[in-house]
Coordinates of C-alpha atoms in Angstrom, one line a residue:
M118 CA 56.4 -51.1 48.8
S119 CA 58.1 -50.4 46.2
F120 CA 60.2 -53.8 43.7
Q121 CA 64.2 -54.0 43.9
T122 CA 67.0 -54.1 41.3
P123 CA 67.4 -58.5 41.9
L124 CA 70.3 -59.8 43.4
T125 CA 73.0 -62.7 42.7
I126 CA 72.2 -65.2 45.6
N127 CA 76.3 -64.6 46.4
E128 CA 75.6 -61.4 47.0
V129 CA 72.7 -61.9 49.3
I130 CA 74.5 -64.8 50.8
T131 CA 77.8 -62.5 51.9
D132 CA 75.3 -60.3 53.3
I133 CA 73.9 -62.7 55.3
H134 CA 76.9 -64.5 56.5
A135 CA 78.5 -60.2 56.7
K136 CA 75.0 -60.0 59.6
K137 CA 73.9 -57.3 57.3
Y138 CA 70.4 -59.5 57.3
L139 CA 68.3 -60.2 59.5
L140 CA 65.4 -61.3 61.0
P141 CA 62.7 -60.3 63.0
S142 CA 60.8 -62.0 66.4
I143 CA 57.8 -62.5 64.7
Q144 CA 59.5 -64.8 61.5
R145 CA 58.6 -68.6 62.3
E146 CA 62.1 -71.1 63.2
F147 CA 63.5 -72.9 60.1
V148 CA 61.9 -75.8 59.1
W149 CA 62.8 -76.8 55.4
S150 CA 63.9 -80.9 55.4
Q151 CA 67.2 -81.7 53.1
E152 CA 64.5 -82.8 50.8
Q153 CA 62.6 -79.4 50.4
I154 CA 66.2 -77.5 49.9
K155 CA 67.4 -80.2 47.3
K156 CA 63.9 -79.2 45.3
L157 CA 65.2 -75.4 45.5
F158 CA 69.1 -76.0 43.8
D159 CA 67.0 -78.1 41.3
S160 CA 64.7 -75.0 40.6
L161 CA 67.3 -73.3 40.2
M162 CA 69.7 -74.9 38.2
R163 CA 66.5 -75.7 36.4
D164 CA 65.8 -72.2 35.8
Y165 CA 62.4 -72.1 37.4
P166 CA 61.0 -69.2 39.3
I167 CA 61.0 -69.2 43.4
N168 CA 58.9 -66.6 43.6
A169 CA 59.7 -62.9 44.8
F170 CA 60.9 -62.2 48.0
L171 CA 59.9 -59.3 51.0
F172 CA 62.1 -57.1 52.9
W173 CA 61.6 -54.8 55.4
K174 CA 64.1 -51.7 55.9
V175 CA 63.7 -50.4 59.7
P176 CA 65.5 -47.3 59.8
K177 CA 68.5 -47.4 62.6
E178 CA 66.8 -44.9 65.1
K179 CA 63.6 -46.8 64.9
A180 CA 65.5 -50.8 64.9
S181 CA 65.4 -50.9 69.0
D182 CA 62.4 -51.3 69.0
F183 CA 62.2 -54.6 67.8
K184 CA 63.9 -57.7 68.4
F185 CA 66.2 -59.2 65.9
Y186 CA 67.7 -63.1 65.5
E187 CA 70.9 -63.7 63.0
F188 CA 70.1 -65.9 60.4
L189 CA 70.7 -70.1 61.0
R190 CA 74.4 -71.1 60.0
D191 CA 73.8 -74.6 60.9
Y192 CA 71.5 -76.8 61.1
H193 CA 71.2 -79.5 64.2
K194 CA 67.8 -80.8 64.5
K195 CA 68.7 -81.6 68.5
D196 CA 71.1 -79.4 69.7
N197 CA 70.3 -76.1 67.4
R198 CA 67.8 -75.4 65.9
H199 CA 67.0 -71.9 67.4
N200 CA 68.1 -68.5 65.8
P201 CA 70.7 -66.3 67.9
K202 CA 69.0 -63.3 68.9
A203 CA 70.9 -60.3 66.7
N204 CA 73.0 -57.5 68.6
I205 CA 71.8 -54.1 66.5
S206 CA 73.7 -51.7 69.1
G207 CA 75.1 -49.1 67.1
S208 CA 74.2 -50.7 63.7
D209 CA 73.0 -48.9 60.1
D210 CA 69.7 -49.9 59.8
V211 CA 68.2 -52.7 59.4
M212 CA 67.1 -55.5 57.1
A213 CA 65.2 -57.5 57.7
V214 CA 63.1 -60.0 56.4
L215 CA 59.7 -61.1 55.9
D216 CA 58.9 -63.1 52.9
G217 CA 61.5 -65.7 52.4
Q218 CA 63.6 -67.0 55.5
Q219 CA 63.0 -70.2 54.8
R220 CA 64.3 -70.0 51.1
L221 CA 67.5 -67.8 52.6
T222 CA 68.6 -70.0 55.0
S223 CA 68.7 -73.4 52.6
L224 CA 70.9 -71.0 50.8
Y225 CA 72.9 -70.4 53.2
I226 CA 73.3 -73.4 54.8
S227 CA 73.5 -74.7 51.3
L228 CA 76.9 -73.3 50.9
K229 CA 78.1 -72.3 54.1
G230 CA 77.2 -74.1 56.8
T231 CA 75.7 -77.8 57.2
Y232 CA 73.0 -79.4 58.2
A233 CA 72.4 -82.7 61.0
D234 CA 69.2 -84.2 60.4
K235 CA 67.9 -87.7 63.1
L236 CA 69.0 -90.7 61.5
P237 CA 65.9 -93.7 61.6
Y238 CA 65.7 -95.9 63.8
K239 CA 68.1 -95.0 66.6
R240 CA 67.0 -93.0 69.9
W241 CA 66.7 -89.1 69.7
D242 CA 69.9 -88.1 73.0
N243 CA 72.3 -90.3 71.3
P244 CA 74.8 -88.1 69.5
Q245 CA 75.8 -90.3 66.8
A246 CA 72.0 -89.7 65.3
Y247 CA 72.5 -86.5 64.1
P248 CA 75.9 -86.9 61.1
K249 CA 76.7 -83.5 60.4
K250 CA 76.1 -83.0 55.7
K251 CA 76.8 -80.6 53.3
L252 CA 75.2 -80.9 50.5
Y253 CA 77.1 -81.5 47.2
L254 CA 76.6 -82.4 43.4
N255 CA 77.1 -84.9 41.5
L256 CA 78.3 -84.1 38.4
L257 CA 78.9 -87.2 37.1
S258 CA 75.2 -88.1 36.4
R259 CA 71.4 -87.3 36.5
P260 CA 69.8 -88.7 40.0
E261 CA 67.3 -91.8 39.8
D262 CA 64.8 -89.7 41.0
E263 CA 62.6 -88.6 37.7
D264 CA 61.6 -85.9 39.1
F265 CA 64.8 -84.3 39.6
E266 CA 67.1 -83.1 36.7
Y267 CA 70.2 -82.7 39.3
D268 CA 71.5 -85.0 41.7
F269 CA 71.7 -82.8 44.8
E270 CA 72.7 -84.8 48.5
F271 CA 73.5 -84.1 51.5
L272 CA 76.3 -86.2 52.5
T273 CA 78.9 -85.8 55.4
D274 CA 82.6 -85.9 54.3
T275 CA 83.4 -89.4 54.6
E276 CA 79.9 -90.8 52.4
A277 CA 81.6 -87.9 49.5
K278 CA 84.5 -89.1 49.2
A279 CA 82.6 -92.5 47.8
N280 CA 83.0 -91.3 44.0
D281 CA 83.4 -94.1 40.9
D282 CA 82.4 -93.7 37.2
N283 CA 79.1 -92.2 37.6
H284 CA 79.7 -89.8 40.8
H285 CA 81.8 -86.7 41.3
W286 CA 80.4 -85.2 44.6
F287 CA 80.8 -81.5 44.1
P288 CA 80.5 -79.6 47.5
V289 CA 78.6 -76.6 45.9
G290 CA 79.8 -74.3 48.8
K291 CA 82.6 -74.9 47.3
I292 CA 81.3 -73.0 43.6
L293 CA 81.6 -69.5 46.0
D294 CA 85.7 -69.6 45.8
L295 CA 85.0 -69.8 41.8
K296 CA 84.8 -66.3 41.4
E297 CA 85.6 -66.4 37.3
Q298 CA 84.5 -68.8 34.1
D299 CA 88.1 -69.5 34.0
E300 CA 88.4 -71.0 38.1
V301 CA 86.0 -73.1 36.7
N302 CA 87.4 -74.6 34.2
D303 CA 90.4 -74.8 36.1
Y304 CA 88.3 -77.0 38.3
L305 CA 86.9 -79.6 36.0
L306 CA 90.4 -79.8 34.0
E307 CA 92.1 -80.6 37.9
S308 CA 89.7 -83.4 38.6
G309 CA 90.1 -84.5 35.4
L310 CA 86.7 -84.4 34.6
L311 CA 87.1 -83.2 31.2
S312 CA 89.7 -86.3 30.4
T313 CA 87.1 -88.6 31.5
P314 CA 86.2 -91.7 28.5
D315 CA 82.9 -91.2 28.5
K316 CA 82.7 -87.8 27.0
E317 CA 78.8 -87.4 27.4
K318 CA 79.7 -87.5 31.3
G319 CA 82.5 -85.5 30.7
K320 CA 79.6 -83.0 28.3
F321 CA 77.6 -83.1 31.4
A322 CA 80.3 -81.9 34.5
N323 CA 80.8 -79.1 32.1
R324 CA 77.4 -77.9 31.9
A325 CA 77.0 -78.9 35.3
L326 CA 79.4 -76.8 36.8
F327 CA 78.9 -74.2 34.7
K328 CA 75.3 -74.0 35.3
L329 CA 75.7 -73.6 39.0
H330 CA 78.4 -71.1 38.6
K331 CA 76.1 -69.3 36.7
V332 CA 72.8 -69.6 39.2
I333 CA 75.5 -68.2 42.0
H334 CA 77.8 -65.4 40.4
V335 CA 75.6 -64.4 37.1
N336 CA 71.9 -64.3 37.7
P337 CA 69.7 -61.3 39.6
I338 CA 67.2 -64.7 40.9
I339 CA 66.6 -63.1 44.2
S340 CA 63.6 -60.7 43.4
Y341 CA 62.6 -58.9 46.3
Y342 CA 60.0 -56.5 47.2
L343 CA 61.2 -53.4 50.0
E344 CA 58.8 -52.4 52.8
Q345 CA 59.9 -49.4 55.0
S346 CA 57.1 -48.8 56.5
A347 CA 57.7 -48.4 61.6
E348 CA 54.3 -49.5 61.9
L349 CA 54.1 -53.1 63.5
D350 CA 50.6 -53.3 62.9
K351 CA 50.8 -52.8 59.3
V352 CA 53.9 -55.2 59.5
L353 CA 52.1 -58.2 60.7
N354 CA 49.5 -57.7 58.9
I355 CA 52.0 -57.9 55.6
F356 CA 53.2 -60.9 57.5
I357 CA 50.2 -62.7 58.2
R358 CA 48.8 -61.7 54.0
V359 CA 52.2 -63.6 52.6
N360 CA 52.3 -66.2 55.1
S361 CA 48.5 -67.8 54.3
G362 CA 50.0 -69.2 51.0
G363 CA 52.7 -72.1 50.3
T364 CA 54.0 -73.8 53.2
T365 CA 51.6 -71.7 56.0
L366 CA 53.0 -70.3 59.7
S367 CA 51.6 -73.2 62.4
Y368 CA 49.4 -71.5 65.1
S369 CA 52.4 -71.9 66.7
D370 CA 54.8 -69.2 64.9
L371 CA 51.6 -67.4 64.4
L372 CA 50.4 -67.0 68.0
L373 CA 54.4 -67.6 68.8
S374 CA 55.2 -64.4 66.3
F375 CA 52.0 -62.5 68.2
A376 CA 53.2 -62.6 71.3
T377 CA 57.0 -61.7 70.9
A378 CA 55.4 -59.0 69.4
Q379 CA 53.2 -58.2 72.4
W380 CA 54.9 -59.6 75.8
E381 CA 56.7 -56.0 77.8
N382 CA 59.1 -57.2 79.7
R383 CA 60.0 -60.3 78.3
D384 CA 61.0 -61.6 75.0
A385 CA 58.6 -64.5 74.3
R386 CA 60.0 -66.3 71.6
E387 CA 63.8 -67.6 73.9
E388 CA 61.7 -67.6 76.4
I389 CA 58.8 -70.1 74.9
N390 CA 62.2 -71.9 73.0
D391 CA 64.4 -72.1 75.9
F392 CA 61.4 -74.0 77.8
V393 CA 60.8 -76.2 75.6
D394 CA 64.1 -77.0 75.3
E395 CA 64.1 -77.8 78.5
I396 CA 61.5 -79.6 79.5
N397 CA 62.4 -82.2 76.9
E398 CA 65.2 -83.1 79.1
I399 CA 63.0 -84.3 81.8
G400 CA 63.2 -87.9 82.7
H401 CA 63.8 -90.3 80.0
G402 CA 62.3 -87.0 77.8
F403 CA 59.3 -85.6 76.7
N404 CA 58.1 -84.2 72.9
I405 CA 56.4 -81.4 73.5
N406 CA 56.6 -78.4 70.9
K407 CA 55.7 -74.4 70.8
D408 CA 52.1 -76.3 70.1
A409 CA 51.5 -77.5 73.1
V410 CA 52.3 -75.0 75.7
L411 CA 50.3 -72.8 73.9
K412 CA 47.9 -74.6 74.8
A413 CA 48.2 -74.7 77.9
C414 CA 48.6 -70.6 78.3
L415 CA 45.3 -70.3 77.6
V416 CA 43.7 -73.5 79.7
L417 CA 46.1 -72.4 82.2
C418 CA 44.6 -68.4 82.3
D419 CA 41.6 -69.7 82.5
M420 CA 40.9 -68.4 78.3
E421 CA 37.0 -69.2 77.8
D422 CA 37.4 -70.0 74.3
I423 CA 40.5 -71.5 74.1
T424 CA 41.6 -72.5 70.3
F425 CA 43.6 -71.8 68.6
K426 CA 43.0 -68.2 66.7
V427 CA 44.2 -65.4 66.7
D428 CA 41.0 -63.2 68.3
N429 CA 42.4 -65.6 70.8
F430 CA 45.9 -63.7 71.4
N431 CA 44.7 -59.7 71.3
R432 CA 46.8 -57.7 73.2
T433 CA 45.1 -58.3 76.3
N434 CA 44.9 -62.0 76.6
M435 CA 49.4 -62.0 75.9
L436 CA 49.7 -60.0 78.5
K437 CA 48.0 -62.2 80.8
I438 CA 50.0 -64.8 79.3
E439 CA 52.7 -62.7 80.0
S440 CA 51.9 -62.4 83.9
E441 CA 51.1 -65.5 84.4
W442 CA 54.3 -67.6 82.8
D443 CA 56.0 -68.0 86.0
N444 CA 53.7 -70.3 87.3
I445 CA 52.5 -71.0 83.7
T446 CA 56.0 -73.2 83.3
K447 CA 56.2 -74.4 86.9
A448 CA 53.2 -75.7 86.4
I449 CA 53.6 -77.4 83.5
R450 CA 57.5 -79.0 84.6
D451 CA 56.2 -80.5 87.3
A452 CA 53.3 -82.3 85.2
L453 CA 55.7 -83.5 83.6
T454 CA 58.0 -84.5 86.4
L455 CA 55.6 -86.4 87.6
I456 CA 54.3 -87.8 84.8
S457 CA 58.4 -88.9 84.1
S458 CA 57.9 -90.8 87.6
F459 CA 54.5 -92.8 86.5
G460 CA 57.0 -94.0 83.5
F461 CA 55.6 -91.7 80.9
S462 CA 58.1 -90.0 78.1
R463 CA 58.5 -89.6 74.8
E464 CA 58.4 -93.4 73.5
N465 CA 54.5 -94.0 75.3
I466 CA 52.3 -90.6 75.2
T467 CA 50.0 -90.7 72.2
S468 CA 48.8 -86.6 73.1
N469 CA 50.7 -84.0 74.6
N470 CA 47.0 -82.5 76.1
L471 CA 47.2 -85.2 78.1
I472 CA 49.6 -83.3 80.6
I473 CA 47.9 -80.0 80.5
P474 CA 45.0 -80.8 82.8
V475 CA 47.3 -82.6 85.7
A476 CA 49.3 -79.0 84.8
Y477 CA 46.2 -77.0 85.8
Y478 CA 45.5 -79.4 88.8
L479 CA 48.8 -78.2 90.2
K480 CA 48.5 -74.2 89.2
T481 CA 44.9 -74.6 91.3
I482 CA 46.8 -75.9 94.5
G483 CA 49.3 -73.5 94.0
L484 CA 52.6 -75.4 92.9
P485 CA 53.3 -77.8 96.2
N486 CA 56.5 -78.6 95.8
N487 CA 58.0 -82.4 96.1
F488 CA 54.5 -83.3 94.7
E489 CA 56.0 -86.7 93.4
I490 CA 57.7 -87.9 96.5
S491 CA 55.2 -86.2 99.4
T492 CA 53.7 -88.3 101.8
S493 CA 51.2 -86.3 101.8
R494 CA 50.2 -86.5 98.7
I495 CA 50.0 -90.3 97.4
E496 CA 46.2 -90.9 97.3
D497 CA 46.1 -87.4 94.9
R498 CA 49.1 -88.9 92.6
R499 CA 47.4 -92.6 92.1
N500 CA 44.0 -90.8 91.9
I501 CA 46.2 -88.6 88.5
K502 CA 47.5 -92.2 87.7
Q503 CA 44.8 -93.4 87.2
W504 CA 42.8 -90.9 84.9
F505 CA 46.0 -90.2 82.9
V506 CA 46.4 -93.8 82.0
S507 CA 42.7 -94.5 81.4
S508 CA 42.8 -91.5 79.5
L509 CA 46.1 -92.2 77.7
L510 CA 44.6 -95.6 76.8
K511 CA 41.2 -94.8 75.4
R512 CA 41.9 -91.9 74.1
V513 CA 40.4 -89.4 74.6
F514 CA 42.3 -86.6 72.8
S515 CA 42.5 -88.6 69.8
F516 CA 39.6 -86.1 68.3
S517 CA 38.1 -82.2 69.5
P518 CA 40.7 -81.8 72.7
D519 CA 38.7 -78.8 73.1
G520 CA 35.5 -81.3 73.6
V521 CA 38.4 -83.1 76.7
L522 CA 40.0 -79.8 77.8
K523 CA 37.2 -77.8 78.8
P524 CA 34.9 -80.2 80.9
V525 CA 37.6 -81.5 82.7
R526 CA 38.9 -78.0 83.5
D527 CA 35.4 -76.2 85.2
I528 CA 35.4 -80.3 87.7
I529 CA 39.7 -79.2 88.1
K530 CA 38.0 -75.6 89.4
Q531 CA 35.5 -76.8 91.4
Y532 CA 36.4 -79.4 93.2
G533 CA 40.2 -80.1 93.2
S534 CA 40.7 -78.3 95.9
N535 CA 39.5 -81.6 97.7
G536 CA 41.5 -84.1 95.6
F537 CA 42.0 -84.3 91.5
P538 CA 38.4 -84.9 91.2
L539 CA 38.9 -88.2 90.0
E540 CA 35.5 -89.6 90.1
K541 CA 33.7 -86.7 88.9
I542 CA 35.8 -86.6 85.6
I543 CA 34.3 -90.4 84.9
E544 CA 31.0 -89.4 85.6
R545 CA 30.9 -86.1 83.6
F546 CA 32.0 -88.4 80.6
K547 CA 29.9 -91.7 81.0
G548 CA 28.0 -92.9 78.7
T549 CA 29.7 -91.3 75.9
N550 CA 32.5 -91.4 73.8
R551 CA 34.9 -91.0 76.1
T552 CA 34.1 -92.6 78.4
L553 CA 36.9 -92.9 81.0
Q554 CA 34.8 -96.3 81.9
F555 CA 36.2 -100.3 80.9
T556 CA 33.9 -102.7 79.5
E557 CA 35.5 -106.6 80.1
D558 CA 36.4 -106.6 76.1
D559 CA 38.8 -103.4 76.2
I560 CA 40.5 -105.1 79.2
N561 CA 40.1 -108.3 77.4
N562 CA 41.8 -106.4 74.7
L563 CA 45.2 -104.7 76.5
L564 CA 45.9 -108.2 76.4
Y565 CA 47.2 -108.5 72.6
S566 CA 49.5 -105.1 73.2
K567 CA 53.3 -106.1 72.3
Y568 CA 56.9 -105.3 73.0
G569 CA 57.6 -102.6 71.4
Q570 CA 54.0 -100.8 71.1
G571 CA 53.1 -97.5 73.0
D572 CA 51.1 -99.1 75.2
T573 CA 52.8 -101.9 76.1
L574 CA 54.6 -100.8 79.1
V575 CA 51.4 -98.1 80.1
I576 CA 50.0 -101.2 81.2
L577 CA 52.4 -102.5 82.6
S578 CA 52.8 -98.9 84.7
I579 CA 49.5 -100.5 86.2
L580 CA 50.0 -104.1 86.7
Y581 CA 53.8 -102.8 88.5
P582 CA 52.4 -100.3 90.9
W583 CA 55.7 -100.7 92.6
A584 CA 57.7 -100.1 90.3
D585 CA 60.1 -96.4 90.5
L586 CA 59.5 -95.6 86.4
R587 CA 61.9 -92.7 86.8
H588 CA 64.7 -95.4 87.2
N589 CA 65.9 -98.0 85.0
F590 CA 63.6 -100.6 84.5
H591 CA 63.3 -102.9 81.3
V592 CA 60.4 -104.5 80.1
D593 CA 61.5 -108.1 79.5
H594 CA 60.7 -111.0 77.9
I595 CA 59.7 -113.8 80.8
F596 CA 60.7 -116.7 78.5
P597 CA 63.5 -115.0 76.0
K598 CA 62.6 -113.9 73.2
S599 CA 66.0 -115.1 70.6
E600 CA 65.1 -118.5 72.2
F601 CA 62.3 -118.3 70.0
T602 CA 63.0 -120.1 66.3
A603 CA 61.6 -122.8 64.9
K604 CA 65.3 -124.6 65.2
R605 CA 65.5 -123.3 68.5
L606 CA 62.0 -124.8 69.9
A607 CA 62.2 -128.5 68.3
A608 CA 65.5 -128.2 69.6
K609 CA 64.1 -128.4 73.2
G610 CA 61.9 -130.5 72.5
V611 CA 58.3 -128.7 71.7
P612 CA 56.2 -130.1 69.7
Q613 CA 56.1 -128.8 65.7
S614 CA 51.7 -128.8 66.6
K615 CA 52.9 -125.8 68.7
I616 CA 55.5 -123.9 66.8
N617 CA 54.2 -122.0 65.1
D618 CA 51.9 -120.9 68.2
F619 CA 54.8 -119.9 70.1
I620 CA 56.5 -117.8 68.0
E621 CA 52.8 -116.0 67.6
N622 CA 52.9 -114.9 71.1
C623 CA 56.3 -115.0 72.3
N624 CA 55.7 -110.9 72.1
Y625 CA 52.1 -110.2 73.4
I626 CA 52.5 -108.4 77.5
G627 CA 51.1 -112.1 78.3
N628 CA 55.0 -112.8 77.6
L629 CA 56.6 -109.6 79.3
Q630 CA 57.3 -108.2 83.0
L631 CA 59.0 -105.2 83.9
L632 CA 62.7 -105.9 85.2
E633 CA 65.2 -104.0 86.6
N634 CA 68.5 -103.0 84.6
I635 CA 71.1 -105.3 85.6
P636 CA 68.7 -108.1 86.5
N637 CA 68.2 -108.1 82.9
I638 CA 71.3 -107.9 82.3
E639 CA 72.1 -111.1 84.0
K640 CA 68.8 -112.8 82.5
K641 CA 69.9 -111.7 79.0
A642 CA 68.7 -115.4 77.4
M643 CA 69.2 -117.9 80.2
D644 CA 66.0 -120.2 79.9
F645 CA 63.4 -118.8 82.8
D646 CA 62.8 -121.4 84.7
K647 CA 66.8 -122.0 85.0
W648 CA 67.3 -118.1 85.2
L649 CA 64.7 -118.1 88.1
S650 CA 65.9 -120.8 90.2
K651 CA 69.8 -119.3 89.6
K652 CA 69.0 -115.9 91.0
V653 CA 66.3 -116.3 93.1
P654 CA 66.6 -117.6 96.6
A655 CA 64.0 -120.0 97.6
G656 CA 62.4 -117.8 100.3
E657 CA 62.6 -114.9 97.4
L658 CA 60.6 -116.3 94.9
A659 CA 56.9 -116.5 96.3
D660 CA 56.6 -113.1 97.2
Y661 CA 58.2 -112.8 93.6
K662 CA 56.2 -115.1 92.4
K663 CA 52.9 -112.3 93.8
K664 CA 54.8 -109.7 92.4
H665 CA 55.7 -110.7 88.5
Y666 CA 52.5 -112.9 88.1
I667 CA 54.5 -115.8 87.2
P668 CA 51.7 -119.1 88.0
D669 CA 51.9 -121.8 90.1
V670 CA 53.3 -124.2 86.9
D671 CA 55.8 -126.2 85.1
L672 CA 57.7 -123.2 84.2
S673 CA 59.8 -125.2 81.5
F674 CA 60.0 -124.4 77.7
G675 CA 57.9 -126.6 76.7
N676 CA 54.6 -125.5 79.1
F677 CA 54.8 -121.8 77.8
D678 CA 51.2 -122.2 75.9
V679 CA 50.1 -123.2 79.7
F680 CA 52.1 -120.7 81.4
L681 CA 50.4 -117.9 78.7
E682 CA 47.0 -118.6 79.7
E683 CA 47.7 -119.2 83.5
R684 CA 49.6 -115.6 83.6
E685 CA 47.2 -114.0 81.7
K686 CA 44.6 -114.8 83.7
L687 CA 46.5 -113.6 86.5
L688 CA 46.7 -110.1 84.2
L689 CA 43.8 -109.8 83.7
E690 CA 42.6 -109.8 87.4
K691 CA 44.7 -107.2 88.8
L692 CA 43.7 -105.1 85.8
K693 CA 40.1 -105.5 86.0
K694 CA 40.4 -104.1 90.0
E695 CA 42.6 -101.0 88.8
L696 CA 40.5 -100.2 85.7
Q697 CA 36.7 -101.3 86.7

């Protein structure tokens, strides 16, 4: 390994664009946030060191022995997170990046591409939640954040047009077109930045843009070492060592690197990434990551040690996982399809480890097709759902998940041929801090769940076993939430002494029901007693009340406190029956 003559950022970006730099399959994918990228550019502008890079030169006659990927050009958190596979046929020697991928990808995206992160508070499946943004530099003022000297921001095209006396947003990528200093000067003149009334701002703009030009075109900032060995074991060892500091690889990144290097007939990186994308689209969507898939591989392949450590991903185990891959993926896919039919999704599953025992059981009984709808599997599904719901509510996977996964796997292996062994699992953890048994207090506490909390839909799925939650059921306020304001309650004749209690209690589960999409839309903010008399035929009223635990009390707004107390009694009765 030798130190090489440093390069300018422009030289490296040009070569990345020409696909002269590639990424080896052992590299993880791009994970840097916008904040990290802004900090990188601020550091460059302040002449801070950004550490050396490590490149790997692979002779063209050896290049076909390895898999390589292109740099990500336009990052999209949902639709474009995976690096495209590189075509190296007929190419010269391959220059691969062993250390520095995050920094180089950040530079490339900022200068040539776009970054589409998810906006907060918008649903993950809403296309408008991911606006494409480019990196801009404000040439008129410094940022308010004292940790930064320069005001870099990722902005949409519309946001970037919002210039004023304190903001002139310069698209950072445009600096690639301003190769000479006179071109930089021309831009400053044509933009009127040198003739701004505030001379200090003009001087700042002049210094900032010339500094950016110097950072990209002049200073040889990319210092790097070059490794030329074609021995994979040596390269893997170097890769692990250089990634043991800073923002280290996660276990899944490292283990995926090992799998990619050691699988013989499949591309592990592509297989696992594609599979993760696929299963996250099941039902209303899940949030399964590579960690969960790799963990499931250890459990479903009956590895004795299922902890995440390099020793467990030796060549023998990797090849076993590869040979079992089709069964593993079907087991996980079928498990998620089943769990989705129970009404669960990314919104209310607190641990992906809950999925693994279900997948292991399905694999143990031979991966039957259509398990989630088969009439012969009704009892099995009931037991799986009870275990799943109980484990979720009792938070049994909240610490040391291996302490649950291994015993449950052993019980399923021993007794699973006779159906899902719910009673054996309950007995195994009885009296421990992972017990699945519910005390009176446990069940009483469930009534304190509120609208919008993850556990609420879990509890409602117990109360509404007849609801097929694969379809559109909404969590509905029985007494409409919009009416719980002091002004509106007073107008309905609610005594002043009760108003605060009414408002405080309106979101508890005692005032919630599952309602199908269309009836819920029709109901809107209509008073419950009026909606009931208008929409539910008299001959169906008794059945409706039974299915929704509606007590036989006055259902007017002024009687909300009595309704809530009586309905909670009905809910407790059902929960005790199901959970005890």
